[in-house]
Every structure is written in C-alpha cells, then in structure tokens.
Tab-separated table of C-alpha atoms and ligand atoms in Angstrom:
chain	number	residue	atom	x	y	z
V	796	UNK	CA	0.000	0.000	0.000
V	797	UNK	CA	1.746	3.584	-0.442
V	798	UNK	CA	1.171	5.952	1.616
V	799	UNK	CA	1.592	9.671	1.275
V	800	UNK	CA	4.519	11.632	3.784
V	801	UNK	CA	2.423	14.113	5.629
V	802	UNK	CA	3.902	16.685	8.081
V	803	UNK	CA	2.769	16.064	11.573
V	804	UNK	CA	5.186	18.833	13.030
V	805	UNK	CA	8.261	21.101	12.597
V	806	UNK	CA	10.637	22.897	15.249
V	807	UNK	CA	13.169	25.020	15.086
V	808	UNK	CA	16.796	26.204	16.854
V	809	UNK	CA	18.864	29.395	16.532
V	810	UNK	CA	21.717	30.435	18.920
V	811	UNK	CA	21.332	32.819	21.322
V	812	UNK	CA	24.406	34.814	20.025
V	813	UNK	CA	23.658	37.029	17.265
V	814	UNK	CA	26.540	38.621	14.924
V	815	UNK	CA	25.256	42.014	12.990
V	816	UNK	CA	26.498	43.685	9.848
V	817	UNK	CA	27.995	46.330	11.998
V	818	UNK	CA	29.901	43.766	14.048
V	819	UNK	CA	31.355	42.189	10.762
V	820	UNK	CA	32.201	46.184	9.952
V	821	UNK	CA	34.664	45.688	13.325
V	822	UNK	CA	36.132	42.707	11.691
V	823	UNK	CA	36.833	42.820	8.106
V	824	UNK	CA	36.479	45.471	5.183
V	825	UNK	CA	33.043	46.069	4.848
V	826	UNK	CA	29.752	47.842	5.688
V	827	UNK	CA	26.401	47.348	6.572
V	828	UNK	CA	25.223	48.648	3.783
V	829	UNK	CA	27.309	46.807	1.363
V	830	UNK	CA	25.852	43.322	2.666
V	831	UNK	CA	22.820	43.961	2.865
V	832	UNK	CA	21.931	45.926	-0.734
V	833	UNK	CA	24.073	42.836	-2.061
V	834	UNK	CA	22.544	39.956	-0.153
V	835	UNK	CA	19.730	41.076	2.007
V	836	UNK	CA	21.106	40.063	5.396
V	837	UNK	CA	21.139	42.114	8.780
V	838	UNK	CA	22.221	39.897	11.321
V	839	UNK	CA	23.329	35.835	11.836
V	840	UNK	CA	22.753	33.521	14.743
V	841	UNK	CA	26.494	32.138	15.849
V	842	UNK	CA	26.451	28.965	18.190
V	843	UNK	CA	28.307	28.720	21.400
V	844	UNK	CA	30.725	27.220	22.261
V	845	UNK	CA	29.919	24.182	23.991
V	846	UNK	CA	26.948	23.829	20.997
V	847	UNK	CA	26.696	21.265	18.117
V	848	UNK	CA	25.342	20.057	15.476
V	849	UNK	CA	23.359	17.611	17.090
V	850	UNK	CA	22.705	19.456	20.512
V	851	UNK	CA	20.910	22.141	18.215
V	852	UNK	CA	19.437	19.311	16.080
V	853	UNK	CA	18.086	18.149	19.721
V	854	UNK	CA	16.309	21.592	20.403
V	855	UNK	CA	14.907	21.394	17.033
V	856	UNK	CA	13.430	18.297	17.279
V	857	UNK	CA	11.860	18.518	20.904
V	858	UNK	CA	9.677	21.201	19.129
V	859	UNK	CA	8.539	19.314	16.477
V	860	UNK	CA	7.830	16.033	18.455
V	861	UNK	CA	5.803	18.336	20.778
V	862	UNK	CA	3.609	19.929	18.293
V	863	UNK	CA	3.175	16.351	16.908
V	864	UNK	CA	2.342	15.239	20.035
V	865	UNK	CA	3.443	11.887	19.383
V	866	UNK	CA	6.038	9.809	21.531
V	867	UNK	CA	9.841	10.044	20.613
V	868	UNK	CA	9.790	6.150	20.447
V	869	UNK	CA	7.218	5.966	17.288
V	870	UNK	CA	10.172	7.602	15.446
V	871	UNK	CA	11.594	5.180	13.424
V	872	UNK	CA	14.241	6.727	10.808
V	873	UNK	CA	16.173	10.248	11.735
V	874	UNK	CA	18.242	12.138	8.744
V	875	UNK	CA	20.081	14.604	9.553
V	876	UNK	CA	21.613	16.822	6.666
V	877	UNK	CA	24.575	18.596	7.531
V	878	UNK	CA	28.203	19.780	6.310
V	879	UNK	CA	29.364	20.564	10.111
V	880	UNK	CA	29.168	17.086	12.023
V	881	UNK	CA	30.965	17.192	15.048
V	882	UNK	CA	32.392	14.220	14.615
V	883	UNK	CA	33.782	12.034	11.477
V	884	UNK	CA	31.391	8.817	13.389
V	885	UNK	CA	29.610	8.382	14.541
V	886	UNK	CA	26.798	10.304	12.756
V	887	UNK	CA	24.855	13.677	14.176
V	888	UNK	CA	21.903	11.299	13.403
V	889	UNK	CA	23.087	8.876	15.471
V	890	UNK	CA	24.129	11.288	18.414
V	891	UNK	CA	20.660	12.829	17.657
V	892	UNK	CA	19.126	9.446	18.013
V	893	UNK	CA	20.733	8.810	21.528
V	894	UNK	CA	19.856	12.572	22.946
V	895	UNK	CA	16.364	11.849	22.600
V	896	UNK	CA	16.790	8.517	24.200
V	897	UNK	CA	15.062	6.875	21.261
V	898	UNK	CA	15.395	2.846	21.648
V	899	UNK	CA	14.789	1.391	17.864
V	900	UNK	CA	15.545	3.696	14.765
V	901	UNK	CA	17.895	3.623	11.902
V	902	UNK	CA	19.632	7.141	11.739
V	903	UNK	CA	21.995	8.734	9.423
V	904	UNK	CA	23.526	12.002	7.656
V	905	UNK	CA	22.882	12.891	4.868
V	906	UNK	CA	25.485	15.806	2.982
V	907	UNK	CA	24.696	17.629	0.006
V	908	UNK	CA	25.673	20.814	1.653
V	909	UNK	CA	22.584	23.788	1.394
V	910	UNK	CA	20.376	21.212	-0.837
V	911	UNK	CA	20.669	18.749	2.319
V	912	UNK	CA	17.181	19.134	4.127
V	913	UNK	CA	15.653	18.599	0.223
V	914	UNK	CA	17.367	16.014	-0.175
V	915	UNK	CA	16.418	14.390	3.384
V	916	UNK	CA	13.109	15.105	2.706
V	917	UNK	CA	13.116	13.262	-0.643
V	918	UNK	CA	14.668	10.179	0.668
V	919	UNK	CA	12.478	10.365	3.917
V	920	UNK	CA	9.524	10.716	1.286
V	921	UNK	CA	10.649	7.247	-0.586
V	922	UNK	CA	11.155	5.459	2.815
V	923	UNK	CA	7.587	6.127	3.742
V	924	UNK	CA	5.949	5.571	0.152
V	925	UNK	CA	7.508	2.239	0.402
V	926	UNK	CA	6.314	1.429	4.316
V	927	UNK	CA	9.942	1.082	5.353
V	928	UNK	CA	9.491	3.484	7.323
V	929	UNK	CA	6.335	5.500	9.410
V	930	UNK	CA	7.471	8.092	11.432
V	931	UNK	CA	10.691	9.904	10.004
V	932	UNK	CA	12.433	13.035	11.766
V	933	UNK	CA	14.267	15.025	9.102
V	934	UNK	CA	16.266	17.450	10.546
V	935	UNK	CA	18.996	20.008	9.013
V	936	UNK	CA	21.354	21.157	11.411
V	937	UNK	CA	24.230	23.858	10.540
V	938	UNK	CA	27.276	25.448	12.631
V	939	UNK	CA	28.395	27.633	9.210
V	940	UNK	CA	30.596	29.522	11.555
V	941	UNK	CA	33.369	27.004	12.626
V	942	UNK	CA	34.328	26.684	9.164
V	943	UNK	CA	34.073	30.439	7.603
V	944	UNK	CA	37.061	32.159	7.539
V	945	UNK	CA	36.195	35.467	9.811
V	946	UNK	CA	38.862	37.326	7.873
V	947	UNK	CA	37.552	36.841	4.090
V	948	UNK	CA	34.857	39.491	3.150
V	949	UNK	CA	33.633	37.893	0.675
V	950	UNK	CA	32.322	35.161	2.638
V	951	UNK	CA	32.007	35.556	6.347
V	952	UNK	CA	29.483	37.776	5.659
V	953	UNK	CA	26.945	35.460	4.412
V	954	UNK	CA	26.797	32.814	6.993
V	955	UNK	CA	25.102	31.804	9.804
V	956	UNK	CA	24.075	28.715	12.146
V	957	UNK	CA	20.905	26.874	13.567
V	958	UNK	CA	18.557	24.203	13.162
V	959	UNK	CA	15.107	23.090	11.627
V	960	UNK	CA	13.314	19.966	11.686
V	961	UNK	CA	10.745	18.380	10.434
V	962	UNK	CA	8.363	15.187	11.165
V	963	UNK	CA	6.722	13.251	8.589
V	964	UNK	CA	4.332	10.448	9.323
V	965	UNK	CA	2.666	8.074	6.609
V	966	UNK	CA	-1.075	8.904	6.096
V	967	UNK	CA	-4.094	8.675	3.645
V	968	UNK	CA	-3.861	12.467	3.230
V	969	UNK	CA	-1.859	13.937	0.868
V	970	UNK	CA	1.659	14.713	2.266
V	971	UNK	CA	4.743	15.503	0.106
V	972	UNK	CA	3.194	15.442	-3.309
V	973	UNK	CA	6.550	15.575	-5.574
V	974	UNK	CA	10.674	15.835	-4.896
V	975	UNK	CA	13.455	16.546	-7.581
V	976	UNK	CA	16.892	15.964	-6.917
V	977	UNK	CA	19.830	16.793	-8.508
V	978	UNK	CA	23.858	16.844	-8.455
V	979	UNK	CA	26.138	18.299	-10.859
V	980	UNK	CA	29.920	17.230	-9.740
V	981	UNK	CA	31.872	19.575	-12.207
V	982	UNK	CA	31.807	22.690	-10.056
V	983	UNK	CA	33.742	21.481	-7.252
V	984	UNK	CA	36.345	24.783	-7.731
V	985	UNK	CA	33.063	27.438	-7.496
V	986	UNK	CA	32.507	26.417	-3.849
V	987	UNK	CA	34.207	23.762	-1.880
V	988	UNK	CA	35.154	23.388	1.849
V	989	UNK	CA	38.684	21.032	2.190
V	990	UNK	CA	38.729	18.539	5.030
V	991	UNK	CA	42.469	19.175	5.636
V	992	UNK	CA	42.708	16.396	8.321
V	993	UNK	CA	41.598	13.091	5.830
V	994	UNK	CA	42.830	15.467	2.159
V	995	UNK	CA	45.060	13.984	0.464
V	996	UNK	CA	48.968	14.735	2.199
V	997	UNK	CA	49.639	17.051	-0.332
V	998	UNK	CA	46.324	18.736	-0.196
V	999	UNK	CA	46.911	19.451	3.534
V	1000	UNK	CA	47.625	22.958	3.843
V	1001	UNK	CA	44.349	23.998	2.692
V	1002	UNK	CA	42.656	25.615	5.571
V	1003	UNK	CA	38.800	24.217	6.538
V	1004	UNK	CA	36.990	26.940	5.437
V	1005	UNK	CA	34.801	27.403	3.014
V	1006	UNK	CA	36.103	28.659	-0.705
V	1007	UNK	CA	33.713	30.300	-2.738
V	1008	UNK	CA	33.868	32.203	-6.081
V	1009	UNK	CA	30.401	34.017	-5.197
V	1010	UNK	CA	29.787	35.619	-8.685
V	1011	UNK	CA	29.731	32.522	-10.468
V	1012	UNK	CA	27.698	30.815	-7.841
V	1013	UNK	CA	24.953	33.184	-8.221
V	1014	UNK	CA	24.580	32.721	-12.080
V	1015	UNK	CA	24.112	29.533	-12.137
V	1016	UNK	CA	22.388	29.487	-9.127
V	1017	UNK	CA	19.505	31.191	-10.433
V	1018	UNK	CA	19.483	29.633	-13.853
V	1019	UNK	CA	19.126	26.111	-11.943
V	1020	UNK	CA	16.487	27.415	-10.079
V	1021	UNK	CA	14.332	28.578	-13.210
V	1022	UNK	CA	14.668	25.192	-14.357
V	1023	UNK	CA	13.554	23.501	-11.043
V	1024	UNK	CA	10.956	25.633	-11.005
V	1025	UNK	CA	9.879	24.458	-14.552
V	1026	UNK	CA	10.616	20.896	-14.108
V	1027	UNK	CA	8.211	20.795	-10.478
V	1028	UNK	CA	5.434	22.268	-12.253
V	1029	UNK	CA	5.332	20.023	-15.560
V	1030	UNK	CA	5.767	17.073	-13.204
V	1031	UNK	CA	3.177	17.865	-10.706
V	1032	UNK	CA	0.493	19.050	-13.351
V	1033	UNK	CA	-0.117	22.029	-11.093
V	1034	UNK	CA	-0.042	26.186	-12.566
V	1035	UNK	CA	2.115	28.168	-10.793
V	1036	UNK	CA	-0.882	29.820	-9.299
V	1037	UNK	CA	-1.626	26.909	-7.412
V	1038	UNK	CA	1.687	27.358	-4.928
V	1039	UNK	CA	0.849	29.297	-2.025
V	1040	UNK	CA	4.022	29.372	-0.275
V	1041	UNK	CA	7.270	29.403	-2.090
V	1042	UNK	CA	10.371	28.133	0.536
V	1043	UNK	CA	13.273	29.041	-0.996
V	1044	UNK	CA	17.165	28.529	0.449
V	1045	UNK	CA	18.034	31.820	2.202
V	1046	UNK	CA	21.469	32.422	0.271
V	1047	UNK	CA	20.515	35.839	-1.083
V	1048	UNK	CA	17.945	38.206	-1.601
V	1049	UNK	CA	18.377	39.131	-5.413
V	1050	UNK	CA	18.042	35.187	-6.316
V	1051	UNK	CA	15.529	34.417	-3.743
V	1052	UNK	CA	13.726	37.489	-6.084
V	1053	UNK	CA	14.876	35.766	-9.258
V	1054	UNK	CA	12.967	32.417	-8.405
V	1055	UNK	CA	9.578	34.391	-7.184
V	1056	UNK	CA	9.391	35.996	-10.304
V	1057	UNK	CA	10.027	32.908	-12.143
V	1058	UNK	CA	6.783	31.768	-10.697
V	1059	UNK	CA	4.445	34.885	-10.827
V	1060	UNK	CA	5.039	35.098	-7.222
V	1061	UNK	CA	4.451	38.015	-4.755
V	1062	UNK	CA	7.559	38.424	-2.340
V	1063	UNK	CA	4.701	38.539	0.250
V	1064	UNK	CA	4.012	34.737	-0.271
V	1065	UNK	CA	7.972	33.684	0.019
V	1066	UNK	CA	9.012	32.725	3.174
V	1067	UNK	CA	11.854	34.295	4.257
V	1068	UNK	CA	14.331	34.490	6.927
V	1069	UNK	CA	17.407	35.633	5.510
V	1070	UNK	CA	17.512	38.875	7.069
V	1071	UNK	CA	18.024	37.844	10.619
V	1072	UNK	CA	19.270	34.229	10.157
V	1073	UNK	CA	21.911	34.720	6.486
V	1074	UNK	CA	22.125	31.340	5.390
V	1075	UNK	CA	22.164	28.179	7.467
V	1076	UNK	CA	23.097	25.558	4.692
V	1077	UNK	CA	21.181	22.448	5.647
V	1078	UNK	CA	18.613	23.857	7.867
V	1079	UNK	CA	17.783	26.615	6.034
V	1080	UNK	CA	14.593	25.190	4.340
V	1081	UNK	CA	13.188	24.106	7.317
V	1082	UNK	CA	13.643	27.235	9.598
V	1083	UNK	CA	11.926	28.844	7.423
V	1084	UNK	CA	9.471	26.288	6.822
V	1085	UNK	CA	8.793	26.043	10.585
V	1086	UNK	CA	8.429	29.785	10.755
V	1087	UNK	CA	5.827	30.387	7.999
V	1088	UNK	CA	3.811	27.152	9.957
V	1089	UNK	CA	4.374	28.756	13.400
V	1090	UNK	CA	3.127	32.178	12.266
V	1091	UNK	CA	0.322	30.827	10.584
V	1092	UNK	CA	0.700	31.543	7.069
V	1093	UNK	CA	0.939	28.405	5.751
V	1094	UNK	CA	-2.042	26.790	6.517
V	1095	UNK	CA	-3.502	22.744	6.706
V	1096	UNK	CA	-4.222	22.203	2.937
V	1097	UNK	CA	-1.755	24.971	0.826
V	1098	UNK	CA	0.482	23.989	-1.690
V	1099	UNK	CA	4.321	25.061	-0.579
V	1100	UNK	CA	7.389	24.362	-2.807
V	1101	UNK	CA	10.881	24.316	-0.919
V	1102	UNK	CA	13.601	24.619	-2.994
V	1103	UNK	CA	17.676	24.735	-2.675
V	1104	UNK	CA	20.931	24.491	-4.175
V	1105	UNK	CA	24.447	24.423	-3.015
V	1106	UNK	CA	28.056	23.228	-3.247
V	1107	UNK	CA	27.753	20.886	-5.723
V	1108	UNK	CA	26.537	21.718	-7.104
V	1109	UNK	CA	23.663	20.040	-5.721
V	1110	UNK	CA	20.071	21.230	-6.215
V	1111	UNK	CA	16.214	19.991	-5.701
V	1112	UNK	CA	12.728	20.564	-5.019
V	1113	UNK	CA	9.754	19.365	-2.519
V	1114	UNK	CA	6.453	20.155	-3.586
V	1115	UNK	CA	4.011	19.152	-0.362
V	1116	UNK	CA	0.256	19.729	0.326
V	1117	UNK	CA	0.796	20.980	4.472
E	2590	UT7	O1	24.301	28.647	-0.455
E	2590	UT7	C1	25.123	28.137	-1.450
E	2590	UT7	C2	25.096	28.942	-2.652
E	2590	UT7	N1	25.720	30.216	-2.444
E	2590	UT7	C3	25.211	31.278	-3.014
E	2590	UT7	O2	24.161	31.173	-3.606
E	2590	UT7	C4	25.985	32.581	-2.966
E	2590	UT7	C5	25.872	33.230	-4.309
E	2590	UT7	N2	26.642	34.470	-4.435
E	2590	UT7	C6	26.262	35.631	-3.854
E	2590	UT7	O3	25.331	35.676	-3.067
E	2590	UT7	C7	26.991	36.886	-4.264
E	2590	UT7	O4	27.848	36.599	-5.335
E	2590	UT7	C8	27.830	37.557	-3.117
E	2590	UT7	C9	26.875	38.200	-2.128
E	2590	UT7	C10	28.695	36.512	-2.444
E	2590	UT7	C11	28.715	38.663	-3.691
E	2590	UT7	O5	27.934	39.627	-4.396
E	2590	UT7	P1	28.365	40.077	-5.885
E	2590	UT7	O6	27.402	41.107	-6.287
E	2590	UT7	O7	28.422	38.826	-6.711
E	2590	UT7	O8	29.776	40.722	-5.652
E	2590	UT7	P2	31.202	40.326	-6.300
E	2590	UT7	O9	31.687	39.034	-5.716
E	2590	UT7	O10	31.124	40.441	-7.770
E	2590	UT7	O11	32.120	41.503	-5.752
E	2590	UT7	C12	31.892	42.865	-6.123
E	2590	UT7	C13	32.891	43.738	-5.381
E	2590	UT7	C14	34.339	43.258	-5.459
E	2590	UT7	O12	35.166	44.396	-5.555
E	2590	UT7	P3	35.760	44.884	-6.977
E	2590	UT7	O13	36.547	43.718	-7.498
E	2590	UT7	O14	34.558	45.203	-7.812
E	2590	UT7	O15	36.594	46.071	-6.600
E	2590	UT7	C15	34.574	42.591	-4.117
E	2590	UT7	O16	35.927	42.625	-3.720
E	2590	UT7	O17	32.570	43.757	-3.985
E	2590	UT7	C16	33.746	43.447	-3.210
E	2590	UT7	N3	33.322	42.765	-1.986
E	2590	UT7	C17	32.951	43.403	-0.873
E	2590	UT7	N4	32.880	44.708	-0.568
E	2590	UT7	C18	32.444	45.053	0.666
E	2590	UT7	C19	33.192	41.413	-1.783
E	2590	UT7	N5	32.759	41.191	-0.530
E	2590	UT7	C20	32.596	42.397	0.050
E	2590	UT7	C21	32.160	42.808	1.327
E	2590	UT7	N6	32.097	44.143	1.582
E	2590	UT7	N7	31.780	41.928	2.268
C-alpha cells in the first residue's frame, strides 16, 4: 500500500548569540550597507561554544515532536543533513538518536551541503511511500561559523548557524506530493570546503573553510532554479498559481527574487528568513518552513514548494500539500 509523507510537526533552533552587519564592519572590510543591498542580510545567529550540530538538532526536534504530540519512540528513521558534524562517526543522526533517548531507529547524515534538508526530505519521502518506514524526523542542522574564515569578506558575511526539523508520518492524506533531486559534480572549484585532516597529504595545507567564487555561484544558481521551477510544475500538473508558499534557500535576496518571479510570485508569499538568520546551509529550508507554519501563514491544505541548491553543485525541489 503507499502511503503519502504528511507533516505532523516542525521545530526550530537558533543560537542565542547574534553577529550584525555592523559587528562584521569591526572585523573585516566592509559595511552594513554593502551586505545587505548585495545579499539582504542584517544579522546571523552564531552557536556557542559548547553547541553542536546535534545538541541544536536536539532543540529542534523537541519542538517538532511536541507539536506532533506523538512519543519520541514511534520515530523510526532520523536524517540529519549537515556539512558541520561534530564528529567524522559516529553520525549527528546517530548522536541525535541517543539525545532523545530513542530505543529502535535507523539514523543517518545525509550531505549535500545547502540542498541537504531537500534532499532528506526526498529520501524520507521514498522510505515512507515504500512502508519502510512510518514516522521519520528530518532534521537540518548547521554550525556555518566554525568553518568560515572570519577574515575573508567575501564570505564571512553570508553565513550563519541553527537548526530546523521536520516530522513526517505516513497517512491517507496527501503529504509531500513531488521531490526533484539533482547533483552536478563539475563545479567542485566554485565552492568547496577542504577537510584538511583526511585530504590527500599534499592537499593538507588547505585551511577548513569554506572557498567560494560568489559571482559565479549566483549565475548559475539562479538559472538552476528557473529550471527547477519548470521541471516541479510540468511534473506535478499544477499552474504556478496553485503554490501558495514558495520556501526558498536563504542564500541571497536578489536570487531568492529571481525564483519568485520565475513563478508569478508576490515576495509577500515567500518565506523568508534571511535577514536575521543569512544562510544556514542544511537547515535553512526548514527554519523557514517552521516559521511560515508557526506564524500561521501556511495553513492545513496549501500547496508550498521548498527549494535549494548548493556546493555541488547540488540542487532539488519538494512540492508538499501541508
Ligand atoms: O548557499 C550556497 C550557494 N551560495 C550562493 O548562492 C551565494 C551566491 N553568491 C552571492 O550571493 C553573491 O555573489 C555575493 C553576495 C557573495 C557577492 O555579491 P556580488 O554582487 O556577486 O559581488 P562580487 O563578488 O562580484 O564583488 C563585487 C565587489 C568586489 O570588488 P571589486 O573587485 O569590484 O573592486 C569585491 O571585492 O565587492 C567586493 N566585496 C565586498 N565589498 C564590501 C566582496 N565582498 C565584500 C564585502 N564588503 N563583504
């Protein structure tokens, strides 16, 4: 029997430290002004500390469980998407898995840096068509700021950290309606973070931060994303008036724009949380999901498409009926 992946409850977790434009002013070559007329961000959450990916993954997923209102042992598959484990193994999944004290589950990462929540939630969404699985926590969980390099202007800027999660649960009603994935491996030199402890020796002086030739990002970037865009709506037989809520990856402003338009869409039905947050890779997609269901904009029965792309390049789609 198939079954459709419905969402039964979301949650969300951003740092209590917050990092402003100004700040970044004190710290590198650049102004307030400059980021945010170039990329529409104010301010970034930066974890503390003694914080991880799966502690904020934890906080994240306490809130969803709650507004489920289910009990943390029905949960029986937990992905976590993330570029910023904490360790090599085991898995934030895994760690996730033992923080909530959950007995029987299968957990694991999955990394397709910022496309990594769409991708969870497409593999989550096969698990449950097939009845592998019932009850699947999808979380993406992001600590951008251990490996941005605070003294490069042309990226520290954009970053930030948290967490969102998600909990599907197979149902009658109509759930997750349609995903698209995608990877493209020939753009490895337009953004790429090196693992200098496992690179190859020679390889090894590379620091771990994140390398990013932002211009050429953003073109394709928003070339893919006119595609996607196409490609959900031919699959799905839906008009682009039927989307209520358009989720986009918070990476910047002018392509979030881009995408909207693309559609026919009003910036007052994206979602976005760029502003205060910059973007948080992995869990982008879902704090913002969790914020436009919190707030009450997206309501029980509207169409929403999430969308993302990243290092890569990877890129995707979820089209769900909340
Ligand atoms: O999430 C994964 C996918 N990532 C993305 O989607 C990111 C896509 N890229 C972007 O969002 C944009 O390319 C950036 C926001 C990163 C940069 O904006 P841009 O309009 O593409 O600027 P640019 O890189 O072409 O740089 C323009 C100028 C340069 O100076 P010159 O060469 O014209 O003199 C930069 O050196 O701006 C300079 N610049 C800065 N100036 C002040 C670069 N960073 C800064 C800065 N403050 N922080």
């Amino acid at each position: 029997m198939t079954h459709w992946a419905t969402v039964i409850g979301t949650g969300a977790y951003l740092p209590e430290m917050i990092r402003t434009n100004h700040d970044l002013s004190e710290m590198v070559d650049t102004t307030d002004s400059w980021i945010f007329e170039r990329t529409g961000i104010k301010s970034r959450h930066i974890a503390a500390a003694d914080e991880t990916a799966a502690s904020m993954a934890e906080h994240a997923s306490r809130q969803a469980i709650e507004m489920a209102a289910i009990d943390a042992q029905e949960i029986d598959l937990i992905i976590v998407a993330t570029s910023t484990s904490e360790r090599i193994y085991p898995s934030s999944a895994c760690l996730l898995q033992q923080r909530l004290g959950i007995q029987k589950c299968v957990g694991f990462d999955i990394q397709a840096a910022c496309s990594g929540a769409v991708y969870a939630l497409s593999i989550a969404d096969q698990y449950i068509k097939t009845g592998f699985a019932k009850t699947v926590l999808v979380v993406g969980s992001e600590i951008c700021s251990r490996i941005v390099d605070w003294s490069d202007r042309s990226t520290c800027i954009l970053f930030g950290d948290g967490a969102g999660a998600v909990l599907l649960s197979a149902s009658d009603r109509p759930g997750i309606l349609a995903t698209h994935i995608h990877s493209d491996g020939g753009y490895e030199d337009l953004l790429y973070c090196p693992n200098p402890q496992v690179a190859a020796v020679a390889k090894q002086s590379e620091p771990g931060f994140i390398q990013m030739r932002g211009n050429e990002v953003f073109k394709v970037a928003v070339n893919t994303l006119g595609r996607i865009v196409d490609e959900t709506l031919e699959a799905s037989d839906l008009q682009q008036s039927d989307i209520d809520w358009l989720v986009p990856h918070q990476a910047n402003m002018r392509i979030i724009a881009a995408t909207a338009k693309k559609l026919g869409m009003d910036m007052d039905q994206v979602i976005l949380t760029l502003e205060h947050q910059g973007n948080t890779s992995a869990a982008s997609v879902l704090l913002a999901f969790n914020e436009g269901v919190r707030d009450g904009r997206i309501q029980r029965g509207q169409i929403v498409l999430i969308e993302a792309f990243g290092a890569g390049f990877t890129w995707g789609s979820v089209l769900l009926k909340y």
